[in-house]
Short mmCIF file of N, CA and C in Angstrom, two decimals:
data_model
loop_
_atom_site.label_atom_id
_atom_site.label_comp_id
_atom_site.label_asym_id
_atom_site.label_seq_id
_atom_site.Cartn_x
_atom_site.Cartn_y
_atom_site.Cartn_z
N UNK A 15 0.96 10.13 -12.00
CA UNK A 15 0.46 9.12 -11.12
C UNK A 15 -0.30 8.08 -11.93
N UNK A 16 -0.17 6.85 -11.52
CA UNK A 16 -0.81 5.75 -12.24
C UNK A 16 -2.31 5.72 -12.00
N UNK A 17 -3.02 5.22 -12.96
CA UNK A 17 -4.46 4.99 -12.80
C UNK A 17 -4.63 3.90 -11.75
N UNK A 18 -5.61 4.04 -10.91
CA UNK A 18 -5.80 3.08 -9.82
C UNK A 18 -6.50 1.81 -10.30
N UNK A 19 -5.76 1.00 -11.02
CA UNK A 19 -6.27 -0.30 -11.43
C UNK A 19 -6.22 -1.24 -10.23
N UNK A 20 -6.85 -2.39 -10.35
CA UNK A 20 -6.79 -3.38 -9.28
C UNK A 20 -5.34 -3.73 -8.96
N UNK A 21 -4.53 -3.90 -9.99
CA UNK A 21 -3.12 -4.24 -9.78
C UNK A 21 -2.38 -3.15 -9.02
N UNK A 22 -2.66 -1.90 -9.35
CA UNK A 22 -2.02 -0.78 -8.65
C UNK A 22 -2.42 -0.77 -7.18
N UNK A 23 -3.67 -0.98 -6.90
CA UNK A 23 -4.14 -0.98 -5.51
C UNK A 23 -3.56 -2.15 -4.75
N UNK A 24 -3.44 -3.30 -5.39
CA UNK A 24 -2.80 -4.46 -4.75
C UNK A 24 -1.34 -4.13 -4.42
N UNK A 25 -0.64 -3.48 -5.36
CA UNK A 25 0.75 -3.09 -5.11
C UNK A 25 0.84 -2.08 -3.97
N UNK A 26 -0.11 -1.16 -3.88
CA UNK A 26 -0.14 -0.20 -2.77
C UNK A 26 -0.32 -0.92 -1.44
N UNK A 27 -1.23 -1.86 -1.39
CA UNK A 27 -1.46 -2.61 -0.16
C UNK A 27 -0.22 -3.39 0.26
N UNK A 28 0.41 -4.06 -0.69
CA UNK A 28 1.61 -4.84 -0.37
C UNK A 28 2.72 -3.94 0.16
N UNK A 29 2.86 -2.76 -0.44
CA UNK A 29 3.88 -1.83 0.01
C UNK A 29 3.53 -1.19 1.34
N UNK A 30 2.30 -0.72 1.47
CA UNK A 30 1.89 -0.03 2.68
C UNK A 30 1.82 -0.92 3.90
N UNK A 31 1.33 -2.13 3.74
CA UNK A 31 1.17 -3.02 4.89
C UNK A 31 2.38 -3.90 5.16
N UNK A 32 3.15 -4.23 4.12
CA UNK A 32 4.24 -5.21 4.29
C UNK A 32 5.61 -4.72 3.84
N UNK A 33 5.67 -3.53 3.23
CA UNK A 33 6.92 -3.01 2.68
C UNK A 33 7.52 -4.00 1.67
N UNK A 34 6.65 -4.62 0.89
CA UNK A 34 7.08 -5.62 -0.08
C UNK A 34 6.45 -5.38 -1.44
N UNK A 35 7.18 -5.78 -2.48
CA UNK A 35 6.57 -5.96 -3.78
C UNK A 35 6.28 -7.45 -3.89
N UNK A 36 5.21 -7.80 -4.52
CA UNK A 36 4.81 -9.20 -4.60
C UNK A 36 5.62 -9.94 -5.65
N UNK A 37 5.85 -11.21 -5.39
CA UNK A 37 6.43 -12.05 -6.43
C UNK A 37 5.40 -12.21 -7.53
N UNK A 38 5.84 -12.60 -8.71
CA UNK A 38 4.92 -12.80 -9.81
C UNK A 38 3.89 -13.87 -9.47
N UNK A 39 4.31 -14.93 -8.81
CA UNK A 39 3.38 -16.01 -8.46
C UNK A 39 2.31 -15.50 -7.48
N UNK A 40 2.72 -14.75 -6.46
CA UNK A 40 1.77 -14.21 -5.49
C UNK A 40 0.83 -13.21 -6.15
N UNK A 41 1.41 -12.35 -6.97
CA UNK A 41 0.60 -11.34 -7.66
C UNK A 41 -0.48 -12.02 -8.52
N UNK A 42 -0.08 -13.02 -9.30
CA UNK A 42 -1.03 -13.70 -10.17
C UNK A 42 -2.12 -14.40 -9.37
N UNK A 43 -1.76 -14.97 -8.24
CA UNK A 43 -2.74 -15.63 -7.39
C UNK A 43 -3.76 -14.62 -6.86
N UNK A 44 -3.27 -13.47 -6.42
CA UNK A 44 -4.16 -12.45 -5.85
C UNK A 44 -5.00 -11.78 -6.93
N UNK A 45 -4.35 -11.32 -8.00
CA UNK A 45 -5.08 -10.57 -9.02
C UNK A 45 -6.12 -11.45 -9.72
N UNK A 46 -5.91 -12.74 -9.74
CA UNK A 46 -6.88 -13.65 -10.34
C UNK A 46 -8.20 -13.70 -9.59
N UNK A 47 -8.15 -13.36 -8.30
CA UNK A 47 -9.38 -13.40 -7.50
C UNK A 47 -9.98 -12.02 -7.29
N UNK A 48 -9.33 -10.99 -7.80
CA UNK A 48 -9.79 -9.62 -7.59
C UNK A 48 -10.33 -9.07 -8.90
N UNK A 49 -11.63 -8.89 -8.95
CA UNK A 49 -12.27 -8.41 -10.17
C UNK A 49 -12.94 -7.05 -10.00
N UNK A 50 -13.06 -6.58 -8.76
CA UNK A 50 -13.80 -5.33 -8.53
C UNK A 50 -13.27 -4.63 -7.29
N UNK A 51 -13.76 -3.42 -7.08
CA UNK A 51 -13.40 -2.68 -5.87
C UNK A 51 -13.84 -3.43 -4.63
N UNK A 52 -14.96 -4.10 -4.70
CA UNK A 52 -15.43 -4.89 -3.56
C UNK A 52 -14.45 -6.01 -3.24
N UNK A 53 -13.88 -6.62 -4.28
CA UNK A 53 -12.90 -7.68 -4.07
C UNK A 53 -11.61 -7.12 -3.46
N UNK A 54 -11.22 -5.92 -3.87
CA UNK A 54 -10.04 -5.26 -3.30
C UNK A 54 -10.27 -5.04 -1.81
N UNK A 55 -11.44 -4.50 -1.47
CA UNK A 55 -11.75 -4.28 -0.07
C UNK A 55 -11.79 -5.59 0.70
N UNK A 56 -12.32 -6.62 0.08
CA UNK A 56 -12.36 -7.94 0.71
C UNK A 56 -10.94 -8.46 0.98
N UNK A 57 -10.04 -8.25 0.02
CA UNK A 57 -8.64 -8.63 0.21
C UNK A 57 -8.04 -7.87 1.39
N UNK A 58 -8.23 -6.56 1.42
CA UNK A 58 -7.69 -5.75 2.52
C UNK A 58 -8.31 -6.17 3.85
N UNK A 59 -9.59 -6.47 3.85
CA UNK A 59 -10.26 -6.92 5.07
C UNK A 59 -9.62 -8.22 5.57
N UNK A 60 -9.37 -9.12 4.65
CA UNK A 60 -8.75 -10.40 5.00
C UNK A 60 -7.35 -10.20 5.57
N UNK A 61 -6.59 -9.30 4.97
CA UNK A 61 -5.24 -9.02 5.46
C UNK A 61 -5.26 -8.49 6.88
N UNK A 62 -6.18 -7.57 7.14
CA UNK A 62 -6.30 -7.00 8.49
C UNK A 62 -6.73 -8.09 9.46
N UNK A 63 -7.72 -8.90 9.07
CA UNK A 63 -8.26 -9.92 9.96
C UNK A 63 -7.24 -11.02 10.28
N UNK A 64 -6.38 -11.34 9.33
CA UNK A 64 -5.44 -12.44 9.57
C UNK A 64 -4.07 -11.95 10.00
N UNK A 65 -3.46 -11.11 9.22
CA UNK A 65 -2.08 -10.71 9.49
C UNK A 65 -1.95 -9.63 10.57
N UNK A 66 -3.02 -8.91 10.84
CA UNK A 66 -2.98 -7.86 11.84
C UNK A 66 -3.94 -8.12 12.99
N UNK A 67 -4.40 -9.36 13.11
CA UNK A 67 -5.30 -9.72 14.21
C UNK A 67 -4.60 -9.47 15.54
N UNK A 68 -5.31 -8.87 16.45
CA UNK A 68 -4.75 -8.60 17.77
C UNK A 68 -3.94 -7.32 17.84
N UNK A 69 -3.74 -6.65 16.72
CA UNK A 69 -3.01 -5.38 16.73
C UNK A 69 -4.00 -4.24 16.93
N UNK A 70 -3.57 -3.25 17.66
CA UNK A 70 -4.41 -2.08 17.86
C UNK A 70 -4.36 -1.20 16.61
N UNK A 71 -5.28 -0.28 16.53
CA UNK A 71 -5.27 0.67 15.41
C UNK A 71 -3.97 1.47 15.39
N UNK A 72 -3.46 1.81 16.57
CA UNK A 72 -2.19 2.55 16.65
C UNK A 72 -1.03 1.70 16.13
N UNK A 73 -1.04 0.41 16.41
CA UNK A 73 0.02 -0.47 15.91
C UNK A 73 -0.06 -0.62 14.40
N UNK A 74 -1.25 -0.74 13.86
CA UNK A 74 -1.42 -0.82 12.40
C UNK A 74 -0.96 0.49 11.77
N UNK A 75 -1.31 1.60 12.38
CA UNK A 75 -0.88 2.91 11.87
C UNK A 75 0.63 3.01 11.85
N UNK A 76 1.28 2.52 12.90
CA UNK A 76 2.75 2.56 12.96
C UNK A 76 3.37 1.74 11.85
N UNK A 77 2.83 0.56 11.58
CA UNK A 77 3.33 -0.28 10.49
C UNK A 77 3.18 0.46 9.16
N UNK A 78 2.01 0.99 8.92
CA UNK A 78 1.73 1.69 7.66
C UNK A 78 2.67 2.88 7.48
N UNK A 79 2.79 3.71 8.48
CA UNK A 79 3.61 4.92 8.37
C UNK A 79 5.10 4.59 8.28
N UNK A 80 5.52 3.54 8.95
CA UNK A 80 6.91 3.11 8.82
C UNK A 80 7.19 2.68 7.39
N UNK A 81 6.30 1.90 6.82
CA UNK A 81 6.50 1.41 5.45
C UNK A 81 6.41 2.52 4.41
N UNK A 82 5.72 3.59 4.73
CA UNK A 82 5.61 4.73 3.82
C UNK A 82 6.66 5.80 4.08
N UNK A 83 7.49 5.60 5.09
CA UNK A 83 8.54 6.55 5.42
C UNK A 83 8.02 7.82 6.08
N UNK A 84 6.89 7.73 6.75
CA UNK A 84 6.24 8.92 7.32
C UNK A 84 6.29 8.96 8.85
N UNK A 85 7.21 8.25 9.46
CA UNK A 85 7.23 8.21 10.92
C UNK A 85 7.64 9.53 11.56
N UNK A 86 8.30 10.39 10.82
CA UNK A 86 8.78 11.65 11.38
C UNK A 86 7.75 12.77 11.38
N UNK A 87 6.56 12.52 10.87
CA UNK A 87 5.53 13.56 10.82
C UNK A 87 4.76 13.54 12.15
N UNK A 88 4.95 14.56 12.95
CA UNK A 88 4.34 14.62 14.27
C UNK A 88 2.82 14.51 14.21
N UNK A 89 2.27 13.65 15.02
CA UNK A 89 0.83 13.50 15.14
C UNK A 89 0.17 12.64 14.09
N UNK A 90 0.91 12.27 13.05
CA UNK A 90 0.29 11.51 11.96
C UNK A 90 -0.14 10.12 12.40
N UNK A 91 0.66 9.48 13.26
CA UNK A 91 0.29 8.16 13.74
C UNK A 91 -1.07 8.20 14.44
N UNK A 92 -1.27 9.21 15.27
CA UNK A 92 -2.55 9.34 15.97
C UNK A 92 -3.69 9.59 14.99
N UNK A 93 -3.44 10.38 13.95
CA UNK A 93 -4.48 10.66 12.97
C UNK A 93 -4.87 9.40 12.21
N UNK A 94 -3.87 8.63 11.75
CA UNK A 94 -4.16 7.40 11.02
C UNK A 94 -4.90 6.42 11.92
N UNK A 95 -4.43 6.27 13.15
CA UNK A 95 -5.11 5.38 14.09
C UNK A 95 -6.56 5.81 14.31
N UNK A 96 -6.78 7.12 14.41
CA UNK A 96 -8.14 7.62 14.59
C UNK A 96 -9.01 7.34 13.36
N UNK A 97 -8.43 7.41 12.17
CA UNK A 97 -9.18 7.08 10.95
C UNK A 97 -9.61 5.62 10.97
N UNK A 98 -8.71 4.75 11.39
CA UNK A 98 -9.04 3.32 11.47
C UNK A 98 -10.10 3.07 12.54
N UNK A 99 -9.95 3.72 13.68
CA UNK A 99 -10.94 3.56 14.75
C UNK A 99 -12.29 4.09 14.29
N UNK A 100 -12.28 5.24 13.63
CA UNK A 100 -13.52 5.84 13.15
C UNK A 100 -14.21 5.01 12.08
N UNK A 101 -13.43 4.18 11.38
CA UNK A 101 -14.01 3.33 10.33
C UNK A 101 -14.90 2.25 10.91
N UNK A 102 -14.64 1.85 12.14
CA UNK A 102 -15.44 0.82 12.78
C UNK A 102 -14.57 -0.22 13.45
N UNK A 103 -15.20 -1.10 14.15
CA UNK A 103 -14.46 -2.06 14.96
C UNK A 103 -14.14 -3.36 14.23
N UNK A 104 -14.62 -3.53 13.01
CA UNK A 104 -14.41 -4.79 12.31
C UNK A 104 -13.25 -4.69 11.32
N UNK A 105 -12.65 -5.83 11.02
CA UNK A 105 -11.59 -5.88 10.01
C UNK A 105 -12.13 -5.42 8.67
N UNK A 106 -13.41 -5.70 8.41
CA UNK A 106 -14.02 -5.29 7.14
C UNK A 106 -13.96 -3.78 6.97
N UNK A 107 -14.30 -3.06 7.99
CA UNK A 107 -14.29 -1.60 7.92
C UNK A 107 -12.86 -1.07 7.84
N UNK A 108 -11.97 -1.66 8.59
CA UNK A 108 -10.58 -1.19 8.63
C UNK A 108 -9.86 -1.46 7.31
N UNK A 109 -10.09 -2.61 6.70
CA UNK A 109 -9.46 -2.94 5.42
C UNK A 109 -9.87 -1.96 4.34
N UNK A 110 -11.17 -1.69 4.26
CA UNK A 110 -11.66 -0.74 3.26
C UNK A 110 -11.09 0.65 3.52
N UNK A 111 -10.95 1.03 4.78
CA UNK A 111 -10.39 2.34 5.11
C UNK A 111 -8.92 2.42 4.70
N UNK A 112 -8.17 1.35 4.89
CA UNK A 112 -6.77 1.33 4.46
C UNK A 112 -6.65 1.53 2.95
N UNK A 113 -7.50 0.86 2.18
CA UNK A 113 -7.50 1.02 0.73
C UNK A 113 -7.77 2.48 0.38
N UNK A 114 -8.77 3.05 1.02
CA UNK A 114 -9.14 4.45 0.76
C UNK A 114 -7.98 5.39 1.11
N UNK A 115 -7.36 5.18 2.26
CA UNK A 115 -6.26 6.07 2.67
C UNK A 115 -5.06 5.96 1.74
N UNK A 116 -4.72 4.75 1.31
CA UNK A 116 -3.59 4.58 0.39
C UNK A 116 -3.89 5.22 -0.97
N UNK A 117 -5.11 5.05 -1.45
CA UNK A 117 -5.49 5.68 -2.71
C UNK A 117 -5.47 7.20 -2.60
N UNK A 118 -5.97 7.72 -1.49
CA UNK A 118 -5.94 9.17 -1.27
C UNK A 118 -4.50 9.68 -1.16
N UNK A 119 -3.67 8.95 -0.45
CA UNK A 119 -2.27 9.35 -0.30
C UNK A 119 -1.58 9.43 -1.66
N UNK A 120 -1.87 8.50 -2.54
CA UNK A 120 -1.26 8.50 -3.88
C UNK A 120 -1.60 9.76 -4.67
N UNK A 121 -2.70 10.41 -4.33
CA UNK A 121 -3.14 11.61 -5.03
C UNK A 121 -2.52 12.90 -4.48
N UNK A 122 -1.70 12.80 -3.45
CA UNK A 122 -1.21 13.99 -2.74
C UNK A 122 0.14 14.49 -3.25
N UNK A 123 0.50 14.23 -4.48
CA UNK A 123 1.83 14.59 -4.98
C UNK A 123 2.10 16.09 -4.98
N UNK A 124 1.09 16.92 -5.03
CA UNK A 124 1.30 18.37 -5.03
C UNK A 124 1.24 18.98 -3.64
N UNK A 125 0.99 18.18 -2.63
CA UNK A 125 0.87 18.69 -1.26
C UNK A 125 2.23 19.13 -0.73
N UNK A 126 2.25 20.28 -0.06
CA UNK A 126 3.51 20.85 0.46
C UNK A 126 4.17 19.94 1.49
N UNK A 127 3.41 19.28 2.31
CA UNK A 127 3.98 18.42 3.36
C UNK A 127 4.21 17.00 2.87
N UNK A 128 3.25 16.43 2.18
CA UNK A 128 3.29 15.01 1.84
C UNK A 128 3.63 14.72 0.38
N UNK A 129 3.78 15.75 -0.42
CA UNK A 129 3.98 15.56 -1.86
C UNK A 129 5.17 14.71 -2.22
N UNK A 130 6.31 14.94 -1.60
CA UNK A 130 7.50 14.15 -1.94
C UNK A 130 7.33 12.70 -1.51
N UNK A 131 6.66 12.49 -0.38
CA UNK A 131 6.40 11.12 0.09
C UNK A 131 5.44 10.41 -0.86
N UNK A 132 4.40 11.11 -1.29
CA UNK A 132 3.43 10.53 -2.22
C UNK A 132 4.08 10.22 -3.56
N UNK A 133 4.97 11.09 -4.02
CA UNK A 133 5.66 10.85 -5.28
C UNK A 133 6.53 9.60 -5.18
N UNK A 134 7.25 9.46 -4.08
CA UNK A 134 8.06 8.26 -3.86
C UNK A 134 7.17 7.02 -3.78
N UNK A 135 6.06 7.14 -3.06
CA UNK A 135 5.11 6.03 -2.94
C UNK A 135 4.61 5.60 -4.32
N UNK A 136 4.27 6.56 -5.16
CA UNK A 136 3.78 6.24 -6.51
C UNK A 136 4.87 5.60 -7.36
N UNK A 137 6.09 6.09 -7.23
CA UNK A 137 7.21 5.51 -7.97
C UNK A 137 7.46 4.07 -7.52
N UNK A 138 7.44 3.85 -6.22
CA UNK A 138 7.64 2.50 -5.70
C UNK A 138 6.48 1.58 -6.08
N UNK A 139 5.26 2.13 -6.08
CA UNK A 139 4.10 1.34 -6.48
C UNK A 139 4.21 0.92 -7.95
N UNK A 140 4.55 1.85 -8.81
CA UNK A 140 4.68 1.54 -10.24
C UNK A 140 5.78 0.51 -10.48
N UNK A 141 6.92 0.70 -9.83
CA UNK A 141 8.03 -0.25 -10.00
C UNK A 141 7.67 -1.61 -9.42
N UNK A 142 7.01 -1.59 -8.27
CA UNK A 142 6.60 -2.86 -7.66
C UNK A 142 5.60 -3.60 -8.51
N UNK A 143 4.67 -2.86 -9.10
CA UNK A 143 3.67 -3.49 -9.96
C UNK A 143 4.33 -4.08 -11.20
N UNK A 144 5.24 -3.32 -11.81
CA UNK A 144 5.95 -3.84 -12.99
C UNK A 144 6.72 -5.10 -12.64
N UNK A 145 7.40 -5.08 -11.51
CA UNK A 145 8.15 -6.26 -11.06
C UNK A 145 7.20 -7.44 -10.82
N UNK A 146 6.09 -7.18 -10.15
CA UNK A 146 5.13 -8.25 -9.84
C UNK A 146 4.52 -8.86 -11.09
N UNK A 147 4.41 -8.06 -12.14
CA UNK A 147 3.83 -8.55 -13.39
C UNK A 147 4.86 -9.22 -14.30
N UNK A 148 6.11 -9.24 -13.88
CA UNK A 148 7.18 -9.84 -14.68
C UNK A 148 7.33 -11.31 -14.31
N UNK A 149 7.27 -12.17 -15.31
CA UNK A 149 7.36 -13.61 -15.07
C UNK A 149 8.59 -13.95 -14.24
N UNK A 150 8.39 -14.81 -13.27
CA UNK A 150 9.43 -15.36 -12.39
C UNK A 150 10.03 -14.33 -11.43
N UNK A 151 9.45 -13.14 -11.36
CA UNK A 151 9.93 -12.14 -10.39
C UNK A 151 9.74 -12.68 -8.98
N UNK A 152 10.74 -12.44 -8.15
CA UNK A 152 10.69 -12.92 -6.78
C UNK A 152 10.14 -11.88 -5.81
N UNK A 153 9.84 -10.69 -6.30
CA UNK A 153 9.39 -9.62 -5.41
C UNK A 153 10.58 -8.97 -4.74
N UNK A 154 10.33 -8.14 -3.74
CA UNK A 154 11.42 -7.47 -3.06
C UNK A 154 10.94 -6.37 -2.15
N UNK A 155 11.85 -5.49 -1.79
CA UNK A 155 11.55 -4.40 -0.86
C UNK A 155 10.81 -3.28 -1.57
N UNK A 156 9.68 -2.89 -1.03
CA UNK A 156 8.88 -1.82 -1.61
C UNK A 156 9.59 -0.48 -1.51
N UNK A 157 10.21 -0.21 -0.38
CA UNK A 157 10.81 1.10 -0.11
C UNK A 157 11.90 1.48 -1.11
N UNK A 158 12.50 0.50 -1.75
CA UNK A 158 13.58 0.77 -2.71
C UNK A 158 13.21 0.39 -4.14
N UNK A 159 11.97 -0.01 -4.37
CA UNK A 159 11.57 -0.48 -5.69
C UNK A 159 11.73 0.57 -6.77
N UNK A 160 11.32 1.79 -6.50
CA UNK A 160 11.43 2.87 -7.50
C UNK A 160 12.86 3.20 -7.82
N UNK A 161 13.71 3.31 -6.79
CA UNK A 161 15.12 3.62 -6.99
C UNK A 161 15.82 2.50 -7.76
N UNK A 162 15.48 1.26 -7.43
CA UNK A 162 16.10 0.13 -8.12
C UNK A 162 15.69 0.10 -9.59
N UNK A 163 14.43 0.40 -9.88
CA UNK A 163 13.95 0.42 -11.26
C UNK A 163 14.63 1.55 -12.04
N UNK A 164 14.80 2.71 -11.41
CA UNK A 164 15.45 3.83 -12.08
C UNK A 164 16.92 3.51 -12.37
N UNK A 165 17.59 2.88 -11.43
CA UNK A 165 19.00 2.50 -11.63
C UNK A 165 19.13 1.48 -12.75
N UNK A 166 18.22 0.50 -12.79
CA UNK A 166 18.24 -0.50 -13.85
C UNK A 166 18.00 0.13 -15.22
N UNK A 167 17.07 1.07 -15.28
CA UNK A 167 16.79 1.76 -16.54
C UNK A 167 17.98 2.58 -17.00
N UNK A 168 18.64 3.24 -16.06
CA UNK A 168 19.82 4.04 -16.40
C UNK A 168 20.95 3.17 -16.90
N UNK A 169 21.13 2.01 -16.27
CA UNK A 169 22.18 1.09 -16.69
C UNK A 169 21.88 0.52 -18.07
N UNK A 170 20.61 0.25 -18.34
CA UNK A 170 20.23 -0.29 -19.65
C UNK A 170 20.41 0.75 -20.75
N UNK A 171 20.22 2.02 -20.40
CA UNK A 171 20.34 3.09 -21.37
C UNK A 171 21.81 3.45 -21.66
N UNK A 172 22.69 3.10 -20.74
CA UNK A 172 24.11 3.48 -20.88
C UNK A 172 24.84 2.61 -21.86
#
């Protein structure tokens, strides 16, 4: 699993909330303004306040779990929604909670239920981050970033 650098956390947010890897231009714009964990939380807070304004905690949970491929886990949507609700009623609290949950999820690779999902999430995060840091990269789909990177590496090695 990758070290949770600011870039890694930004890639997790982009994947978890939008199912996207960032273009190089977007990544550079965001990472240039993020210097600390507080800035990461501020970014997540802003995303919740603007892009998810008017959405319920259950709707945000559905987006997150859909993008992580976890919609088939019974009761998980309610649990994630409850975590967001428990964090507080403001976008500030919810954004920071999303960062925390994504970081915690990345650490679950040995878990019997979530381990394979967390491993895929980490693979997609690493591939998405590499793509985002590559000059002129246009970004792409987060859910297939790891598989696409593995296929490209295999083709290059052949």
